Tab-separated table of C-alpha atoms and ligand atoms in Angstrom:
chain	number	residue	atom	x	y	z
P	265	UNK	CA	-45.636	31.567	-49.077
P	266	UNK	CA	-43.435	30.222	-46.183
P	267	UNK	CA	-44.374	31.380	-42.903
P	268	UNK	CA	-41.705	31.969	-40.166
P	269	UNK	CA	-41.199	33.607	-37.037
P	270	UNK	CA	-38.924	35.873	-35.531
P	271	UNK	CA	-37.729	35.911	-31.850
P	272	UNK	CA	-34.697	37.484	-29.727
P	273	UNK	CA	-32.543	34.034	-28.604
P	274	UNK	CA	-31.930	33.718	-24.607
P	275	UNK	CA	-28.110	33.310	-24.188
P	276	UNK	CA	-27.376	30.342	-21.608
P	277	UNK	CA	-25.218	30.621	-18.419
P	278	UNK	CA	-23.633	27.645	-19.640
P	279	UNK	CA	-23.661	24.847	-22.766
P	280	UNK	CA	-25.229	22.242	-20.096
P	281	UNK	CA	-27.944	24.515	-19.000
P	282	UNK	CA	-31.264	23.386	-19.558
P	283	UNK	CA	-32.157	26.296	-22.015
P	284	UNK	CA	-28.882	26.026	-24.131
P	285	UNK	CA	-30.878	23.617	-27.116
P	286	UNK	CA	-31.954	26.800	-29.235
P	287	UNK	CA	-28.439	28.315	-28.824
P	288	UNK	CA	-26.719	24.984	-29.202
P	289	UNK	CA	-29.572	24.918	-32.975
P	290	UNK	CA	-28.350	28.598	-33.673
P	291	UNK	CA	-24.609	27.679	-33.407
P	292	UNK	CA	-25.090	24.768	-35.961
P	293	UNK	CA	-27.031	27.147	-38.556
P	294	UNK	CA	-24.048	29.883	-38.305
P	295	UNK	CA	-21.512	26.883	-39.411
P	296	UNK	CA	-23.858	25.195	-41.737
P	297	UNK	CA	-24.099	28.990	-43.415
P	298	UNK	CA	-20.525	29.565	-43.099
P	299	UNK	CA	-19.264	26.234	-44.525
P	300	UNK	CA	-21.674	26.856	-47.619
P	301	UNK	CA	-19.897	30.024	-48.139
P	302	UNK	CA	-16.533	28.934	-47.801
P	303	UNK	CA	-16.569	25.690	-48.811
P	304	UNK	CA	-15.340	23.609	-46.438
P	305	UNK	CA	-16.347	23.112	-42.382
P	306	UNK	CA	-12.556	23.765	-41.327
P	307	UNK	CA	-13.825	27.174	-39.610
P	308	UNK	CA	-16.247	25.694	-37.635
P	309	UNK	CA	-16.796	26.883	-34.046
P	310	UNK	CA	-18.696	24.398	-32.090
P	311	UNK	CA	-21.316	26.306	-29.570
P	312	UNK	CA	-19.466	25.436	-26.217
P	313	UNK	CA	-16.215	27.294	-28.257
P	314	UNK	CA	-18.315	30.398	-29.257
P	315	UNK	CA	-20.264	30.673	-25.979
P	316	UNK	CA	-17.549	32.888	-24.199
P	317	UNK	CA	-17.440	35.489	-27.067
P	318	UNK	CA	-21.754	35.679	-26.567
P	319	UNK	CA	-20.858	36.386	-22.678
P	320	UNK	CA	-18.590	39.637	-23.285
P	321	UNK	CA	-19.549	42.771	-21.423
P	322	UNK	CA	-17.505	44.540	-23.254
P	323	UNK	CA	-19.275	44.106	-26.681
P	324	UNK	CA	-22.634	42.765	-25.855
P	325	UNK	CA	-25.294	41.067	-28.981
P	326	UNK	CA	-28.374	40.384	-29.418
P	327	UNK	CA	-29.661	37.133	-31.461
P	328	UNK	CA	-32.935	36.952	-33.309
P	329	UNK	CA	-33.593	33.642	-34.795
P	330	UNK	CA	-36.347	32.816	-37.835
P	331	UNK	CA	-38.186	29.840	-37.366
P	332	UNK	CA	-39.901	27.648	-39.813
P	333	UNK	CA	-42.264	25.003	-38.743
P	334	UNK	CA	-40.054	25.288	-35.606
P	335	UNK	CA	-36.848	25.050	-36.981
P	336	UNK	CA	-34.303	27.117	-36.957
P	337	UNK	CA	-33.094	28.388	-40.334
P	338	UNK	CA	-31.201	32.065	-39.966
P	339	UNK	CA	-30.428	34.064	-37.477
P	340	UNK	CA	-29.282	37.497	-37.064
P	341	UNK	CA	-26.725	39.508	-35.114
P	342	UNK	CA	-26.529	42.654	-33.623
P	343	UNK	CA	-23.291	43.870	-31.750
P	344	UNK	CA	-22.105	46.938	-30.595
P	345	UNK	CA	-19.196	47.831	-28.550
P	346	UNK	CA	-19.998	49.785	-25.159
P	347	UNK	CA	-16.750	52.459	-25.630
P	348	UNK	CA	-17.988	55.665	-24.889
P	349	UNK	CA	-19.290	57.828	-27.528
P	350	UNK	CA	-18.864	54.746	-30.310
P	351	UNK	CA	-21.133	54.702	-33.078
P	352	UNK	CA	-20.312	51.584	-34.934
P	353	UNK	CA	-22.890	48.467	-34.736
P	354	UNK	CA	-22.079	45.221	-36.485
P	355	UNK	CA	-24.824	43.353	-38.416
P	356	UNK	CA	-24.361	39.645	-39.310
P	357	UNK	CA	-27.427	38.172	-40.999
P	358	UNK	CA	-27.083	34.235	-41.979
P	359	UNK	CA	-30.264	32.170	-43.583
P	360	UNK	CA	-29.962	28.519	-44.552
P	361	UNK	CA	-29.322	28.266	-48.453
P	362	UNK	CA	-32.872	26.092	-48.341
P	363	UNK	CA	-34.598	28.643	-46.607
P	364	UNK	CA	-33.732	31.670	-49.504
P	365	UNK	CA	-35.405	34.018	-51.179
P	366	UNK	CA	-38.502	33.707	-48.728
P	367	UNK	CA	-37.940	37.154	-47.541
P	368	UNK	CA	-36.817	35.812	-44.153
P	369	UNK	CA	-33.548	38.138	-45.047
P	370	UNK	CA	-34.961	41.479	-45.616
P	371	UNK	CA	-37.217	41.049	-42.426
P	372	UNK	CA	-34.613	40.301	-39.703
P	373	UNK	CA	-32.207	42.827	-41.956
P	374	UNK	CA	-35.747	45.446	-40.975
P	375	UNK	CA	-35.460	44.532	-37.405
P	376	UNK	CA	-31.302	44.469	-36.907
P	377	UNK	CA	-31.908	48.093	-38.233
P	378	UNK	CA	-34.746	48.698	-35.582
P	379	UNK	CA	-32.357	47.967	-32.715
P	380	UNK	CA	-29.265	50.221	-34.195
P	381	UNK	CA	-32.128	52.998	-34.216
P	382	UNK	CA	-33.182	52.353	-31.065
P	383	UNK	CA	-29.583	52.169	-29.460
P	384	UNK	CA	-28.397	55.749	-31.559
P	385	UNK	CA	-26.141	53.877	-33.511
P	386	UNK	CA	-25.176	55.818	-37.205
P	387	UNK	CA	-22.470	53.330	-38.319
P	388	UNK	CA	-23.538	50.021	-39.655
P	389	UNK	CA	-21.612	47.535	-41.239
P	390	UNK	CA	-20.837	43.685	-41.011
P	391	UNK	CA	-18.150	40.994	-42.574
P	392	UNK	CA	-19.493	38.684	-44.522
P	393	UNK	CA	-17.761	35.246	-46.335
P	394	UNK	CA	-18.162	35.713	-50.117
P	395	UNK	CA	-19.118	32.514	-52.029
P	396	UNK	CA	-16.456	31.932	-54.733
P	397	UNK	CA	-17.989	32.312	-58.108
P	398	UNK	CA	-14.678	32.014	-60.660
P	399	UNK	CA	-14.831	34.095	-63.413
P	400	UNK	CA	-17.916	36.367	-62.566
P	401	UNK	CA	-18.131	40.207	-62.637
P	402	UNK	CA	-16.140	41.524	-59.617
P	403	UNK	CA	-16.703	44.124	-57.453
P	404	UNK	CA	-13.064	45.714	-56.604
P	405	UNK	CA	-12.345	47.017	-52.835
P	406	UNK	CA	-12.124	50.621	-52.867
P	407	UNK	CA	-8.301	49.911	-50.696
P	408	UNK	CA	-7.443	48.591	-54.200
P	409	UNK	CA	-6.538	45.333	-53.158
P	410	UNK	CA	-8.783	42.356	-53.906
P	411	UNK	CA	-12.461	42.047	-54.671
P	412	UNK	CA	-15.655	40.125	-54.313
P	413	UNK	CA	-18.280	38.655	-56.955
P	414	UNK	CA	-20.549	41.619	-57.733
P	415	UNK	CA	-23.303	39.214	-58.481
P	416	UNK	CA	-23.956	37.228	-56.063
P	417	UNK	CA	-26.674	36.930	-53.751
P	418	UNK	CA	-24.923	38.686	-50.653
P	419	UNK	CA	-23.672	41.224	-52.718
P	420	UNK	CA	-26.890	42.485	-53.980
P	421	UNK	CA	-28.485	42.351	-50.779
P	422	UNK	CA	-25.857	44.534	-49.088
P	423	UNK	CA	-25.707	47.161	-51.861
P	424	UNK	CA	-29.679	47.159	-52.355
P	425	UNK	CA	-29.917	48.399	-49.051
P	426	UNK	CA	-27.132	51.260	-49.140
P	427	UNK	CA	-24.160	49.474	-47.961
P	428	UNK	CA	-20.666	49.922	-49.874
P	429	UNK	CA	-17.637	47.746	-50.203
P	430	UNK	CA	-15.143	48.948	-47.673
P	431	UNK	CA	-12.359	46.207	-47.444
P	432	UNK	CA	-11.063	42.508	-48.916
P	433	UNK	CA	-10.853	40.438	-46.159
P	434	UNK	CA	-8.423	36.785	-47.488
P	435	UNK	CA	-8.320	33.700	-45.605
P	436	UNK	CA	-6.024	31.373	-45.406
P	437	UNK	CA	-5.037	28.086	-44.545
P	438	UNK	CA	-1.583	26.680	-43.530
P	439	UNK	CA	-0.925	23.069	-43.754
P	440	UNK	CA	0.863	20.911	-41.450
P	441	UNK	CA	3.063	19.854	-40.399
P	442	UNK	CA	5.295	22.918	-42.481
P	443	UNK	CA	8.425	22.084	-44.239
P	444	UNK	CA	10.913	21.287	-41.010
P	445	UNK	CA	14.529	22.056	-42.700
P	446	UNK	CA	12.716	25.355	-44.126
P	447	UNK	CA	11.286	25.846	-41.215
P	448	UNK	CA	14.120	26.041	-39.034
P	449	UNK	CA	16.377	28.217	-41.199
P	450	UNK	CA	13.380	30.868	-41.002
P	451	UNK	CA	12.711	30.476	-37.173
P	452	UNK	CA	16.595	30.769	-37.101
P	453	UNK	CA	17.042	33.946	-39.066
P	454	UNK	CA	13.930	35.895	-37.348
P	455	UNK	CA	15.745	34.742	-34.071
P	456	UNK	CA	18.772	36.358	-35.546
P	457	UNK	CA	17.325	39.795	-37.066
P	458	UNK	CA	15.512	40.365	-33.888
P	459	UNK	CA	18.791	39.784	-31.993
P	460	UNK	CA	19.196	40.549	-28.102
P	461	UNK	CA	17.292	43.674	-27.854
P	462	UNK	CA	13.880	41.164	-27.928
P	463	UNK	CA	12.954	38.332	-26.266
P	464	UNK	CA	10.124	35.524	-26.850
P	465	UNK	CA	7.920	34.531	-23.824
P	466	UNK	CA	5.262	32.139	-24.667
P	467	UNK	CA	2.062	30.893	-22.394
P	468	UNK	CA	-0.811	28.950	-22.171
P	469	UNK	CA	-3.977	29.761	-20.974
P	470	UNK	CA	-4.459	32.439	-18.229
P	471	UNK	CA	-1.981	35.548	-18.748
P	472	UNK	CA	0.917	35.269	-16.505
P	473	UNK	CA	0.275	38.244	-13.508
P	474	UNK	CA	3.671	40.422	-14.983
P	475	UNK	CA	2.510	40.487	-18.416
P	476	UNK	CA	-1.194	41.651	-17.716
P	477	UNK	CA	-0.544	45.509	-18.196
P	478	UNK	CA	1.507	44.532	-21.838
P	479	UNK	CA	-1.180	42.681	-23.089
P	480	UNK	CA	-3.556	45.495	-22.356
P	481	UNK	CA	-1.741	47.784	-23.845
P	482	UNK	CA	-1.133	45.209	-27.088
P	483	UNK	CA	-5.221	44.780	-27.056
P	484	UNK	CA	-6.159	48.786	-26.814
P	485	UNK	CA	-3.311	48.862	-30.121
P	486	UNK	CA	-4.719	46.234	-31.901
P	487	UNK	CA	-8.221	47.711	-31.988
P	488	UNK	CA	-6.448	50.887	-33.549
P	489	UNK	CA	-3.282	49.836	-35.554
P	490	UNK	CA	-4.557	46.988	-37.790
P	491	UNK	CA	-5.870	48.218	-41.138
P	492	UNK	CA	-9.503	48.838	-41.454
P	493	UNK	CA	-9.640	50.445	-44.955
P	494	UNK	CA	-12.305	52.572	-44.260
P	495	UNK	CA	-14.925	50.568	-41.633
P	496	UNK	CA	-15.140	52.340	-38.376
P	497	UNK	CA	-13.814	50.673	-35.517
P	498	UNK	CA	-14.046	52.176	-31.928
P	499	UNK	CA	-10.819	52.385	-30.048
P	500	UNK	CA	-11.383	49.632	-27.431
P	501	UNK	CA	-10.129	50.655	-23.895
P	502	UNK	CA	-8.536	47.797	-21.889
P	503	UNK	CA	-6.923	47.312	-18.956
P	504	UNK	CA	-5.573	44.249	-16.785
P	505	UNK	CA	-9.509	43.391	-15.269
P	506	UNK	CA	-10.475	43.347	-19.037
P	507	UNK	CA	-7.531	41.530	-20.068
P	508	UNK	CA	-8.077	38.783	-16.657
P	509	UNK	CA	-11.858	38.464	-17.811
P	510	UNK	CA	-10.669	37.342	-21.256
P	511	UNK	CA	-8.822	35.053	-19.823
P	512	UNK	CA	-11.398	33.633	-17.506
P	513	UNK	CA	-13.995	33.708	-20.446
P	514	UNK	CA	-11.765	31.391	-22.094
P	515	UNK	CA	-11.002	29.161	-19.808
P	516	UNK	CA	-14.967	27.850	-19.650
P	517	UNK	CA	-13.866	27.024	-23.785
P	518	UNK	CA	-12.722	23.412	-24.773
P	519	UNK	CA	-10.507	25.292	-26.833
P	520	UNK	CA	-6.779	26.117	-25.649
P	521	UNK	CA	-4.657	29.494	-26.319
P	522	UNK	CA	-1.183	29.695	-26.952
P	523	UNK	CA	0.340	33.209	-26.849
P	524	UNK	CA	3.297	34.214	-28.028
P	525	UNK	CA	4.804	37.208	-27.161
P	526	UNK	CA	8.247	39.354	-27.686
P	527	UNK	CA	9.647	41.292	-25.238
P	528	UNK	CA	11.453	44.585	-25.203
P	529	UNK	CA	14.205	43.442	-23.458
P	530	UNK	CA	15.642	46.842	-22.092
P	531	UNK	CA	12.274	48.810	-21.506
P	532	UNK	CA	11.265	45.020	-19.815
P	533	UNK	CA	8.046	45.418	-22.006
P	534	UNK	CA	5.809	43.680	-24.149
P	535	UNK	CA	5.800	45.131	-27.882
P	536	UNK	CA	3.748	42.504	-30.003
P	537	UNK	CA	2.047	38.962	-29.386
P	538	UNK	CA	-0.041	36.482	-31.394
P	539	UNK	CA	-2.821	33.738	-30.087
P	540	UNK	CA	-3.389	30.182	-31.626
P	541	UNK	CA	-6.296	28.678	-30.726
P	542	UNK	CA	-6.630	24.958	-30.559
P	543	UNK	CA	-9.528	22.813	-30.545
P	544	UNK	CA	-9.847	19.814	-28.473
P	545	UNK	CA	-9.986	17.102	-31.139
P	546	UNK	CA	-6.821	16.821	-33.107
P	547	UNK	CA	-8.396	16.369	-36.438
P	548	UNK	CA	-9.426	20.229	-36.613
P	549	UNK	CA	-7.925	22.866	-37.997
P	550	UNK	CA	-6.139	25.416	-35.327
P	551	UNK	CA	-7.383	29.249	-35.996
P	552	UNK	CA	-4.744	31.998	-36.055
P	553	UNK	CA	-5.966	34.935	-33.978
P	554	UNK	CA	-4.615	38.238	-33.406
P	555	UNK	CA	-1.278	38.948	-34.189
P	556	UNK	CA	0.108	42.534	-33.346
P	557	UNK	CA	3.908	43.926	-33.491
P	558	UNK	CA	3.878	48.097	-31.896
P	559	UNK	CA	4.106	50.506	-34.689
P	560	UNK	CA	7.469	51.614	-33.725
P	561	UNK	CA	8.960	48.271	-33.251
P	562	UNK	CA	7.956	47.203	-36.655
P	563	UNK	CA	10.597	46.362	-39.242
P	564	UNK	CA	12.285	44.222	-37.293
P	565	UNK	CA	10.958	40.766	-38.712
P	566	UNK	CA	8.896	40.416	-35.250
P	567	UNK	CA	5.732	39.719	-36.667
P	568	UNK	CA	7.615	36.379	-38.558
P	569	UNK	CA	9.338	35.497	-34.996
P	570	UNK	CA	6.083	35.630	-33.217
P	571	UNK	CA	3.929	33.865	-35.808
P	572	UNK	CA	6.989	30.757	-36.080
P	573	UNK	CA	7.799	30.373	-32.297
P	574	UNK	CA	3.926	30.306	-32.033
P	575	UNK	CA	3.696	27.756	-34.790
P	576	UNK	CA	7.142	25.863	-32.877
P	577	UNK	CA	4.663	26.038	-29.582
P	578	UNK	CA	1.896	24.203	-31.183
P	579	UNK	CA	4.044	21.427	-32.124
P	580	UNK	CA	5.601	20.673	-28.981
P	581	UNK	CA	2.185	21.021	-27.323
P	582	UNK	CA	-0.040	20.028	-29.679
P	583	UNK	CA	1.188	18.446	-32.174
P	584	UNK	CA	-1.128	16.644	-35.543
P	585	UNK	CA	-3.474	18.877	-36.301
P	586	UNK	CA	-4.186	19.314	-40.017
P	587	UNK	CA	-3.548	22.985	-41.186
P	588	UNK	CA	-3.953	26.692	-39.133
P	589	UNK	CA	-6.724	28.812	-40.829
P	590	UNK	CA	-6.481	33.092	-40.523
P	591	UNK	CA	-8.159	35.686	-41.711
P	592	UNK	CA	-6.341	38.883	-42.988
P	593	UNK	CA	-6.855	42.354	-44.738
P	594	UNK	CA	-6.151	42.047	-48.645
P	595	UNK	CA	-4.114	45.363	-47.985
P	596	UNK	CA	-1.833	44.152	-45.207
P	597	UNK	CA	0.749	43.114	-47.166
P	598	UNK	CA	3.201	42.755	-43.935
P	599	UNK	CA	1.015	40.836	-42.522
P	600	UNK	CA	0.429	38.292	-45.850
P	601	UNK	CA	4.138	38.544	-46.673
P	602	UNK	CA	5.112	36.947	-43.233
P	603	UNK	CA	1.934	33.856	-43.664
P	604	UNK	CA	3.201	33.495	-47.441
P	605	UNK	CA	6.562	33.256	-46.352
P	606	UNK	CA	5.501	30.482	-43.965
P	607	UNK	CA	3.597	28.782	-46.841
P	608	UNK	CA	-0.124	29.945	-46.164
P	609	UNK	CA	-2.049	29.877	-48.845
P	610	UNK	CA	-5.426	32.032	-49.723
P	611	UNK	CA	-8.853	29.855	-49.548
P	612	UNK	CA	-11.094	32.277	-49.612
P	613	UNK	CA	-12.126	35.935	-49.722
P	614	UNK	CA	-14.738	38.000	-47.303
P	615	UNK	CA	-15.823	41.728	-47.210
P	616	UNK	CA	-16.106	44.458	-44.909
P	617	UNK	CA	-19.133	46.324	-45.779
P	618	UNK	CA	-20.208	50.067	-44.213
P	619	UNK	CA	-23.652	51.914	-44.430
P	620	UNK	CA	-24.121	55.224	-42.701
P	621	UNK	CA	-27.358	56.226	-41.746
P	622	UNK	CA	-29.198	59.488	-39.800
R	228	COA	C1	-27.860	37.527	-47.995
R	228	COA	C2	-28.926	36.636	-47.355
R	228	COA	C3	-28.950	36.944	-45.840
R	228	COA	C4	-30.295	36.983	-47.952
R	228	COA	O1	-31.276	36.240	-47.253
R	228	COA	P1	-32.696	35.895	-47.944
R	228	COA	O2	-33.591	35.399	-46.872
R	228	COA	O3	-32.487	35.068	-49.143
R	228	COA	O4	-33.125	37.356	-48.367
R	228	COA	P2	-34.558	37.801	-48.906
R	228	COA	O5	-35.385	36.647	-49.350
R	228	COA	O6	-35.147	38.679	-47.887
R	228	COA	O7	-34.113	38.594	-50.169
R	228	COA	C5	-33.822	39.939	-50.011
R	228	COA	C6	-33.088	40.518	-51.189
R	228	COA	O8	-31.753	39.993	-51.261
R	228	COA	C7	-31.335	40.067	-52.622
R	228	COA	N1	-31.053	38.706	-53.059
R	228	COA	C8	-31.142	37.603	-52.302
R	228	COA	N2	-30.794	36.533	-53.039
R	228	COA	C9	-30.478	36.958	-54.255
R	228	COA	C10	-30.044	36.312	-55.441
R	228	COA	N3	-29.884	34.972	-55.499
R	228	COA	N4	-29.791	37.079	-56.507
R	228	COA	C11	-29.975	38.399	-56.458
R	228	COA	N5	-30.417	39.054	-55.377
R	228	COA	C12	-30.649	38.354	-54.280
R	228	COA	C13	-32.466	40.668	-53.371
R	228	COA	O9	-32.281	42.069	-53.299
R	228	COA	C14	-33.653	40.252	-52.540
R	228	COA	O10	-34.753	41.060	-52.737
R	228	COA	P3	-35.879	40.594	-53.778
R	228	COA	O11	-36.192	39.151	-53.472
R	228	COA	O12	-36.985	41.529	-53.476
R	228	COA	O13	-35.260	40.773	-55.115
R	228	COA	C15	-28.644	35.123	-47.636
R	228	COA	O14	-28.358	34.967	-49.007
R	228	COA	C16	-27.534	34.541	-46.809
R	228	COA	O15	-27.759	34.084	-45.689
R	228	COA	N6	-26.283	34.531	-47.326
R	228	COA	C17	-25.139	33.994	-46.569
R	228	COA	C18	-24.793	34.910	-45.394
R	228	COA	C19	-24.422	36.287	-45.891
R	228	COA	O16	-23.675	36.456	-46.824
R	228	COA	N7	-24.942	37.332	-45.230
R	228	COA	C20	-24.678	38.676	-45.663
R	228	COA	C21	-25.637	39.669	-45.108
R	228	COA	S1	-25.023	40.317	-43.552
């Protein structure tokens, strides 16, 4: 029997402070987890890039970490939003492939499920990276797009303890540099079909002062308007402080964010927008973040102009970096129609799983 130990991890001020070694450890388990799943380290966030996200007010977590002989080997997350009246708390539980099977799971699993207790929490769920496992039994999503291998070890450990399949989660990579000839006869005919009722504005970094309220408004919309089959997600309320301490979070990142975003030009207001983010080191993969187009401006091929004049940005800025990973709901087929039309193509599958309790 392997003995290990459980503790809550202390979250550093910042990656140079003298207490950052167990969160800098922790950070290096999540990817070594994550690559295993996956298969490949493209997705990896180094611990300076995820440190911001740990430092959000808006949607505190708590770490516990399993130690063996000192080590770290797993660790466990608990997050939920602070929107008034939410119920849903997010569970991701991670243990080193070597380190299976020891029960080291099904304890911190016990104690994630202590703290959603203790906080009133009835909604638990978490996404987790299916290992691919070609031609095994599949377990369909009940949106009836996609599925996920109804064998494996994840799988069992989710539905053994009550949790159900909610969503398909694909992701995808892009590789550069794209096709330029095709490239620029797409660019050119989104340009067209959105014609001079929009215009793209495009930033880096901190969000320019006149476009604060849009992208708070874009933010509160995509916490409600992309598809989330049937997880519960709390409507997040933003406004231009949140939206300013995003930006300021981000800035203490190496990483960089390009935003892209299409005006409205007659109502003078922002109606969708999509973030790149860009490591430092040119041989890593770029990570496609949110991308959001206003209901009722849809249908317009916006979601295609913001996702090339993005892709355009990241040249002229940032040009020779291998490929642009995303992650998108197996049901959004706007949303994959647009990346298959710029030539991503599907690496991987996840799930969105739900267990309600009390
Ligand atoms: C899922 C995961 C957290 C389980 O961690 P673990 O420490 O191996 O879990 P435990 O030893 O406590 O095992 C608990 C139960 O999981 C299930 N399980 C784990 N591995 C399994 C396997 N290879 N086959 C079948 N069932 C398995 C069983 O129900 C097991 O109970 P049992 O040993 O009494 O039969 C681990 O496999 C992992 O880190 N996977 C990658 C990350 C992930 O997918 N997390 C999803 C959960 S949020």
């Amino acid at each position: 029997m392997t003995a290990f130990t459980i503790e809550e991890l202390a979250i550093p001020a910042t990656i140079d402070a003298p207490d950052a070694a167990d969160f800098i450890d922790m950070t290096h388990v999540r990817n070594e987890i994550e690559a295993d799943a996956v298969g490949t380290s493209e997705l990896t966030y180094e611990p300076a890039e995820l440190l911001p996200n740990w430092q959000d007010p808006y949607s505190p977590q708590t770490c516990l970490i399993a130690r063996v002989d000192g080590r770290i080997v797993a660790r466990a997350v608990y997050e939920a939003p602070v929107e008034e009246g939410s119920t849903d708390a997010w569970f991701d539980i991670g243990v080193l492939p070597a380190f299976r099977r020891l029960g080291i799971g099904s304890t911190l699993f016990e104690q994630l499920v202590a703290i959603c207790t203790a906080d009133g929490r009835t909604v638990q769920q978490s996404y987790v990276i299916h290992k691919r496992s070609d031609g095994a039994a599949q377990l369909p999503s009940p949106t009836g797009f996609g599925s996920v291998p109804r064998d494996n070890p994840e799988t069992q450990f989710l539905r053994k303890r009550g949790f159900a399949l909610e969503q398909v989660e694909r992701v995808s990579r892009l590789p550069l540099p794209p096709d330029p000839a095709s490239f620029a006869t797409a660019l050119s005919a989104a340009t067209a079909a959105a014609g001079d009722d929009y215009r793209v504005v495009q930033w880096t970094g901190r969000t320019p002062q006149k476009w604060l309220a849009g992208m708070a408004l874009l933010h509160r919309r995509m916490s409600t308007d992309s598809p989330s089959a049937g997880l519960e997600l709390s409507a997040e309320a933003w406004d231009e402080g949140r939206v300013r301490a995003l930006d300021e979070r981000l800035m203490t990142s190496p990483r960089t964010h390009l935003v892209t975003a299409v005006e409205h030009v007659r109502t003078r207001t922002l109606v969708g927008f999509t973030d790149l983010s860009v490591p430092p080191e040119t041989e890593r993969p770029v990570d496609q973040q949110d991308t959001l187009v206003l209901k009722e401006h849809r249908g317009r091929r916006l979601g295609l102009l913001l996702k090339l004049s993005n892709l355009q940005y990241l040249a002229q800025s940032h040009a020779g970096h291998p490929a642009v990973t995303t992650f998108n709901a197996e049901e959004n087929r706007p949303m994959l129609a647009v990346n298959e039309a710029i030539g991503f193509v599907p690496v991987g599958y996840g799930g969105g799983w739900k267990r309600l309790v009390g």
